[in-house]
XYZ file of C-alpha atoms in Angstrom:
502
model
C 0.000 0.000 0.000
C 2.888 2.378 0.747
C 5.390 2.902 -2.082
C 8.078 5.530 -1.562
C 9.745 4.825 -4.913
C 7.339 7.162 -6.693
C 8.516 10.168 -4.689
C 11.292 12.584 -5.592
C 13.637 14.949 -3.784
C 14.999 17.779 -5.922
C 18.640 18.844 -5.643
C 18.908 22.575 -6.282
C 22.371 24.146 -6.388
C 22.962 27.871 -6.078
C 25.559 30.036 -7.778
C 25.692 33.370 -9.637
C 26.549 34.639 -13.127
C 29.628 36.434 -11.825
C 31.772 33.310 -12.330
C 31.008 32.802 -16.023
C 29.452 30.048 -18.109
C 32.256 27.529 -17.718
C 31.986 27.535 -13.923
C 28.199 27.250 -14.114
C 28.505 24.266 -16.443
C 30.842 22.629 -13.950
C 28.456 23.360 -11.083
C 25.634 21.719 -13.048
C 27.726 18.655 -13.827
C 28.869 18.275 -10.235
C 25.270 18.599 -9.021
C 24.192 15.883 -11.453
C 26.861 13.498 -10.174
C 25.941 14.113 -6.558
C 22.232 13.585 -7.236
C 22.908 10.330 -9.073
C 25.115 9.140 -6.229
C 22.430 9.918 -3.653
C 19.735 8.261 -5.759
C 21.838 5.115 -6.036
C 22.533 4.793 -2.317
C 21.079 1.612 -0.818
C 19.445 3.576 1.996
C 17.723 6.112 -0.261
C 13.960 5.363 -0.535
C 13.207 8.063 -3.148
C 14.668 9.316 -6.393
C 16.959 12.355 -6.294
C 16.502 14.661 -9.278
C 18.828 17.497 -10.286
C 17.323 20.859 -11.134
C 19.046 23.650 -13.081
C 21.631 25.737 -11.248
C 19.909 28.768 -9.733
C 21.461 32.194 -10.377
C 18.564 34.703 -10.370
C 15.615 35.521 -8.083
C 13.076 34.829 -10.857
C 14.531 31.398 -11.622
C 14.511 30.502 -7.932
C 10.850 31.472 -7.601
C 10.006 29.396 -10.648
C 11.728 26.214 -9.454
C 10.165 26.539 -6.001
C 6.720 27.086 -7.535
C 7.251 23.978 -9.655
C 8.215 22.010 -6.541
C 5.067 23.188 -4.759
C 2.939 21.980 -7.672
C 4.698 18.629 -8.183
C 2.738 15.943 -6.339
C 5.670 13.527 -6.346
C 8.219 16.057 -5.048
C 8.388 15.677 -1.265
C 11.128 18.234 -0.654
C 14.324 19.877 -1.785
C 18.048 19.659 -1.143
C 19.516 23.162 -1.291
C 23.277 23.524 -1.746
C 25.431 26.534 -2.508
C 28.212 25.118 -4.677
C 29.738 28.580 -5.047
C 28.880 31.804 -3.324
C 25.257 32.684 -4.099
C 24.090 36.032 -2.702
C 21.261 35.010 -0.413
C 18.932 37.932 -1.064
C 18.227 36.228 -4.393
C 16.550 33.427 -2.478
C 14.127 35.477 -0.347
C 11.245 35.584 -2.810
C 11.451 31.902 -3.591
C 11.737 30.839 0.035
C 8.708 32.977 0.882
C 6.662 30.933 -1.579
C 8.078 27.474 -0.825
C 5.627 25.080 0.837
C 7.735 21.928 0.648
C 10.327 21.038 3.320
C 13.979 21.409 2.489
C 17.309 20.189 3.776
C 20.402 22.368 3.620
C 23.293 20.276 2.332
C 26.679 21.631 3.383
C 29.206 19.787 1.243
C 31.648 20.422 -1.571
C 32.282 18.390 -4.674
C 35.949 17.729 -3.937
C 36.817 15.966 -0.720
C 40.438 17.062 -0.300
C 42.276 20.320 -0.779
C 44.707 19.829 -3.705
C 47.556 21.329 -1.748
C 50.150 21.520 -4.516
C 47.872 22.780 -7.315
C 45.192 24.832 -5.610
C 44.687 28.228 -7.275
C 42.010 30.906 -7.433
C 40.090 29.096 -10.163
C 39.690 26.174 -7.790
C 38.757 28.531 -4.953
C 36.106 30.296 -7.036
C 34.476 26.998 -7.989
C 34.542 25.387 -4.533
C 33.077 27.973 -2.192
C 30.536 26.001 -0.164
C 32.458 26.740 3.024
C 31.242 30.325 2.938
C 28.488 30.145 0.309
C 26.443 27.879 2.572
C 27.056 30.187 5.528
C 25.565 33.064 3.541
C 22.524 30.955 2.746
C 22.319 29.658 6.312
C 22.218 33.203 7.664
C 19.262 34.041 5.467
C 17.318 30.909 6.464
C 17.879 31.669 10.130
C 16.975 35.331 9.624
C 13.728 34.181 7.957
C 13.024 31.715 10.781
C 12.905 28.727 8.440
C 13.016 25.254 9.977
C 15.324 22.902 8.109
C 17.761 20.066 8.596
C 21.444 20.820 7.986
C 23.603 17.917 6.767
C 27.363 18.443 6.870
C 30.029 16.248 5.292
C 31.396 15.037 1.990
C 28.676 13.723 -0.285
C 30.481 10.380 -0.745
C 30.717 9.798 3.003
C 28.062 7.092 3.726
C 26.750 9.116 6.663
C 25.625 11.943 4.374
C 23.235 9.972 2.116
C 22.198 8.072 5.250
C 21.092 11.280 6.970
C 19.444 12.428 3.764
C 17.567 9.127 3.459
C 16.255 9.507 7.009
C 15.094 13.046 6.274
C 13.499 11.997 2.983
C 11.400 9.409 4.813
C 10.100 12.126 7.112
C 9.423 14.315 4.076
C 7.462 11.456 2.473
C 5.340 11.121 5.597
C 4.671 14.846 5.528
C 3.676 14.737 1.863
C 1.427 11.745 2.572
C -0.399 13.709 5.282
C -1.279 16.619 3.018
C -4.945 16.158 2.174
C -5.059 12.743 3.870
C -8.432 11.554 5.171
C -8.952 9.857 8.531
C -12.235 8.049 9.233
C -13.543 8.183 12.789
C -16.254 5.628 13.558
C -18.126 6.945 16.555
C -16.690 9.355 19.103
C -13.757 8.941 21.451
C -14.040 6.941 24.654
C -16.329 8.850 26.995
C -14.726 11.308 29.418
C -11.167 10.529 28.256
C -9.011 13.673 28.033
C -5.928 12.792 26.022
C -7.758 11.402 22.983
C -9.538 14.737 22.520
C -7.970 17.455 20.408
C -8.467 20.338 18.024
C -9.169 18.888 14.579
C -9.110 22.321 12.981
C -5.648 23.060 14.341
C -4.510 19.560 13.364
C -5.581 20.095 9.767
C -3.849 23.479 9.725
C -0.668 22.061 11.237
C -0.394 18.584 9.683
C -2.593 18.743 6.573
C -4.891 15.780 7.262
C -8.645 15.930 7.803
C -10.597 13.904 10.386
C -14.163 13.005 9.444
C -16.693 11.293 11.698
C -19.076 8.537 10.611
C -21.877 6.731 12.375
C -21.596 2.991 12.862
C -24.532 2.598 10.527
C -22.345 3.758 7.645
C -19.873 0.995 8.409
C -22.365 -1.752 9.227
C -24.124 -1.171 5.938
C -20.881 -2.036 4.155
C -20.298 -5.030 6.426
C -23.809 -6.377 5.860
C -23.401 -6.027 2.110
C -20.268 -8.163 1.861
C -20.582 -11.101 -0.526
C -20.543 -14.555 1.110
C -18.060 -15.864 -1.450
C -15.618 -13.098 -0.493
C -15.994 -14.077 3.159
C -15.247 -17.713 2.332
C -12.116 -16.695 0.423
C -10.838 -14.521 3.270
C -11.428 -17.256 5.849
C -9.362 -19.580 3.655
C -6.626 -16.929 3.610
C -6.730 -16.794 7.422
C -6.283 -20.561 7.564
C -3.288 -20.428 5.234
C -1.501 -17.563 7.009
C -2.183 -18.184 10.705
C -2.197 -20.911 13.305
C -5.966 -21.105 13.768
C -7.272 -22.106 17.182
C -9.278 -25.339 17.289
C -12.529 -23.626 18.215
C -12.334 -21.520 15.013
C -11.554 -24.389 12.659
C -14.178 -26.212 10.583
C -16.671 -27.863 12.931
C -15.280 -25.744 15.791
C -17.831 -24.326 18.232
C -16.999 -20.702 17.346
C -16.450 -21.097 13.610
C -19.235 -18.600 12.864
C -17.319 -15.895 14.720
C -14.411 -16.311 12.318
C -16.737 -15.715 9.382
C -18.137 -12.646 11.126
C -14.610 -11.293 11.711
C -13.822 -11.786 8.022
C -17.045 -10.025 7.036
C -16.108 -7.066 9.258
C -12.646 -6.870 7.713
C -14.003 -6.878 4.174
C -16.624 -4.244 4.948
C -14.175 -2.023 6.790
C -11.546 -2.381 4.076
C -14.057 -1.519 1.353
C -15.201 1.561 3.289
C -11.627 2.811 3.681
C -10.592 2.053 0.107
C -13.666 3.625 -1.473
C -13.300 6.749 0.659
C -9.570 7.109 0.073
C -8.808 6.977 3.800
C -5.310 6.431 5.179
C -6.163 5.940 8.843
C -9.169 5.274 11.056
C -10.434 4.901 14.593
C -13.154 2.993 16.400
C -14.188 2.511 20.008
C -15.593 -0.402 21.982
C -18.238 1.973 23.420
C -19.830 2.491 20.015
C -20.407 -0.818 18.243
C -24.093 -0.576 17.371
C -24.748 -2.923 14.469
C -21.436 -4.812 14.786
C -21.465 -8.171 16.509
C -17.853 -7.942 17.707
C -15.210 -5.294 18.098
C -12.934 -5.365 15.035
C -9.791 -7.223 16.030
C -8.076 -9.110 13.252
C -9.557 -6.606 10.797
C -7.693 -3.728 12.431
C -4.512 -5.776 12.790
C -4.411 -6.744 9.126
C -5.291 -3.250 7.917
C -2.422 -1.833 9.968
C -0.120 -4.453 8.454
C -1.141 -3.095 5.042
C -0.137 0.454 6.016
C -3.254 2.018 7.533
C -2.925 4.124 10.656
C -5.140 3.231 13.614
C -6.109 4.655 16.973
C -8.382 2.937 19.476
C -11.147 4.667 21.427
C -11.470 7.386 18.808
C -7.830 8.494 19.133
C -7.438 10.178 15.752
C -4.118 11.854 16.648
C -2.507 8.458 17.219
C -4.155 7.045 14.084
C -2.541 9.825 12.034
C 0.765 9.344 13.854
C 0.816 5.591 13.183
C 0.135 6.270 9.499
C 3.024 8.752 9.346
C 5.292 6.232 11.054
C 4.179 3.510 8.616
C 5.131 5.767 5.704
C 8.514 6.620 7.200
C 9.203 2.936 7.881
C 8.176 1.620 4.454
C 10.771 -0.844 3.219
C 12.777 -0.888 6.448
C 13.301 -3.973 8.593
C 11.054 -4.121 11.644
C 7.384 -3.412 12.210
C 5.277 -0.452 13.324
C 2.076 -0.612 15.352
C -0.461 1.109 17.512
C 0.510 0.423 21.125
C -0.370 1.131 24.746
C 1.665 0.982 27.951
C -0.565 -1.518 29.735
C 1.025 -2.828 32.936
C 4.368 -2.829 34.784
C 6.828 -5.310 36.211
C 8.165 -3.322 39.180
C 10.925 -5.559 40.474
C 13.337 -2.816 41.556
C 16.240 -4.608 39.874
C 14.394 -5.428 36.654
C 11.657 -2.869 35.952
C 9.944 -3.228 32.597
C 6.709 -2.528 30.726
C 4.175 -4.889 29.193
C 2.708 -3.134 26.187
C -0.483 -4.374 24.569
C -4.055 -3.415 23.798
C -7.379 -5.166 23.891
C -6.965 -6.474 20.340
C -5.336 -4.059 17.968
C -1.584 -4.668 17.706
C -0.076 -4.912 14.219
C 1.406 -8.307 13.252
C 4.288 -6.530 11.517
C 6.037 -6.590 14.919
C 5.356 -10.291 15.576
C 8.278 -12.573 16.356
C 6.480 -15.438 14.607
C 5.779 -15.465 10.883
C 2.582 -17.383 11.630
C 0.809 -15.793 14.614
C -1.950 -17.592 16.456
C -5.514 -16.724 15.437
C -7.708 -16.995 18.506
C -11.025 -15.937 19.997
C -11.574 -14.885 23.602
C -14.010 -12.812 25.644
C -13.228 -9.092 25.672
C -14.701 -8.461 29.146
C -15.658 -4.939 28.031
C -18.066 -3.461 25.503
C -20.878 -5.988 25.828
C -20.482 -7.643 22.419
C -19.663 -11.133 21.168
C -16.174 -12.551 21.667
C -13.834 -10.983 19.074
C -11.291 -12.761 16.904
C -7.698 -11.569 17.102
C -4.065 -12.463 16.388
C -2.023 -13.317 19.491
C 1.779 -13.082 19.468
C 4.896 -11.772 21.167
C 6.868 -8.929 19.601
C 10.330 -9.231 18.150
C 13.130 -8.222 20.493
C 15.549 -5.369 19.880
C 15.638 -1.555 19.759
C 12.380 0.349 19.331
C 10.727 3.701 19.932
C 7.444 4.711 21.503
C 5.956 7.963 20.214
C 2.989 10.021 21.324
C 1.409 13.177 19.920
C -0.665 15.248 22.336
C -2.638 18.474 22.070
C -1.364 20.892 24.727
C -4.061 23.456 23.962
C -1.639 25.993 22.510
C 0.496 23.582 20.460
C 1.049 19.939 19.589
C 3.785 18.086 21.448
C 5.559 14.926 20.324
C 7.260 12.759 22.936
C 9.651 9.957 21.928
C 11.067 7.292 24.248
C 13.811 4.906 23.168
C 13.188 1.275 24.211
C 14.757 -2.145 24.181
C 12.210 -4.897 23.551
C 12.995 -8.046 25.519
C 11.416 -11.519 25.790
C 8.794 -12.052 28.500
C 10.304 -13.526 31.654
C 7.912 -16.451 31.343
C 5.297 -17.664 28.843
C 1.943 -15.838 28.913
C -0.498 -18.680 28.193
C -3.544 -16.906 29.638
C -3.003 -13.444 28.131
C -4.998 -13.559 24.883
C -3.589 -10.453 23.197
C -0.583 -9.453 21.125
C 2.070 -7.895 23.347
C 5.572 -6.487 23.682
C 7.778 -6.307 26.769
C 10.367 -3.540 26.906
C 12.916 -1.684 28.964
C 12.430 2.075 28.592
C 15.531 4.244 28.307
C 17.237 5.286 30.519
C 15.167 3.246 33.016
C 11.510 2.821 33.846
C 11.442 5.226 36.783
C 13.037 8.085 34.858
C 11.230 7.393 31.586
C 7.787 7.055 33.152
C 8.219 10.199 35.238
C 9.444 12.203 32.240
C 6.610 10.887 30.053
C 4.022 11.834 32.658
C 5.564 15.268 33.247
C 5.425 15.854 29.489
C 1.749 14.869 29.360
C 2.438 11.895 27.107
C -0.584 9.769 26.233
C -1.160 6.108 27.075
C -1.663 5.405 23.348
C 1.466 5.436 21.200
C 2.973 4.627 17.876
C 5.503 1.840 18.416
C 8.201 1.053 15.876
C 11.164 -1.272 15.586
C 11.979 0.193 12.156
C 12.356 3.880 13.044
C 14.849 5.753 15.156
C 14.704 9.038 17.027
C 16.280 10.697 13.973
C 13.236 9.936 11.798
C 10.853 11.409 14.360
C 13.088 14.414 14.950
C 13.090 15.230 11.235
C 9.316 14.806 11.016
C 8.691 17.042 14.040
C 10.934 19.716 12.557
C 9.119 19.599 9.216
C 5.751 19.771 10.985
C 6.889 22.553 13.288
C 5.835 20.802 16.491
C 7.506 20.574 19.871
C 9.655 17.482 20.379
C 10.776 15.920 23.653
C 13.159 12.940 23.634
C 13.601 10.456 26.478
C 16.741 8.361 26.045
C 19.894 7.223 27.825
C 20.944 10.824 28.459
C 17.702 11.918 30.135
C 17.744 13.214 33.683
C 14.575 14.461 35.330
C 16.271 17.622 36.553
C 17.236 18.650 33.013
C 13.979 17.369 31.525
C 11.957 19.615 33.818
C 14.074 22.562 32.724
C 13.405 21.694 29.077
C 9.665 21.655 29.750
C 9.860 25.117 31.349
C 12.043 26.486 28.551
C 9.647 25.123 25.933
C 6.660 26.699 27.659
C 8.474 30.031 27.594
C 9.603 29.610 23.968
C 6.181 28.711 22.622
C 4.606 31.500 24.630
C 6.992 34.012 23.088
C 6.457 32.490 19.641
C 2.754 33.290 19.763
C 1.559 30.029 21.285
C 1.863 28.144 17.999
């Protein structure tokens, strides 16, 4: 469902006519080689396309206007190969709506000590040309990522690839539609939020639908399609005995398949990229969607339980950023703790809706159990443990005057013992730097209990996305101390207050 190969990042080099046509031809050729090298890097998820060398204000405005209009262009790489007087860039930057990264490199790696002359110096002026451009961007208050290093150093295309994934997620959010079936869980605070401000800030729109709209699609599903999907379940999963042919709860498996097909058709026909539901609003559905939500997330949809549209949009963005990377991404919830003082850890889970992309087993168990909440029939779900290894937990909360993203680095570990009576998908992790510090910092920051969980992404991906979106970012990792974290919270409150509470 998510294909980043169709996207482009444009490399735009700056210069000026002062140096003559021969220098400009060399700048263009060098830019082409750099773009081709970036595009060919194993880590690069998008194509990198060279644009003409920019030497006049009118040309700069034109290329930026073209980038704004190009649906496949997710952002720009701006690089001053020579000195390029930055006032030329003001008009274009004022019109640019796409994110950009400032690349601070030069074509040659080494100074040719024995042959260097003024011709070489005039051509290779990034050391001060990029400082001129950097001053202007800072003067204009433009958020951007700055990447420093030689373009053939593997770290440089690696950083650019990380940024391009964030830029893809941003592009994906522009005009995205999120379906909200029912309202949020009654009286819950953190799942509320300002949808108008969210659309202004992130570009996606949240639209509510009654359960009748969904149940009509579920009821209209063809029986033959249900039979085919049940067969697919049996081929892909380890189906519990009670759900197999002649099993006592076989009919519930068919109902779960019918719900998945109806929900999938609703989302596909409406062009939605994420959705929410809630166990408190299931009128017309016989069971809370379990395996339906899990499989839709595995296909790239964002999801938030209990009407949590902010997390649904966040999970979608994380799915886009993670496309093609090893490791899964899922909706998640910090559910319960293991508080042995020498081995504190978190058990993350939800009632049903954890994405099988994080499963340690290639063939999760397909089971049915009572939900003990919501008053509906027993729902069908996939049950599994998560893969072990590094991960991140991410939350996006509405602080009233701004959106805040909180990221916690984790290490997923195996459960201490088997969990034979816990009928949900789950992950056990050690928060960084430790549970006491991480939990206190998360709570002080107002982080939600719902999160986006990923074993594919790193803090760097989320940092780039937050910068593009212009939202506050708080990171909890091995370096976090509560004393300094509290200071950061106070400084941020002061900064955003001075910035007009945006």
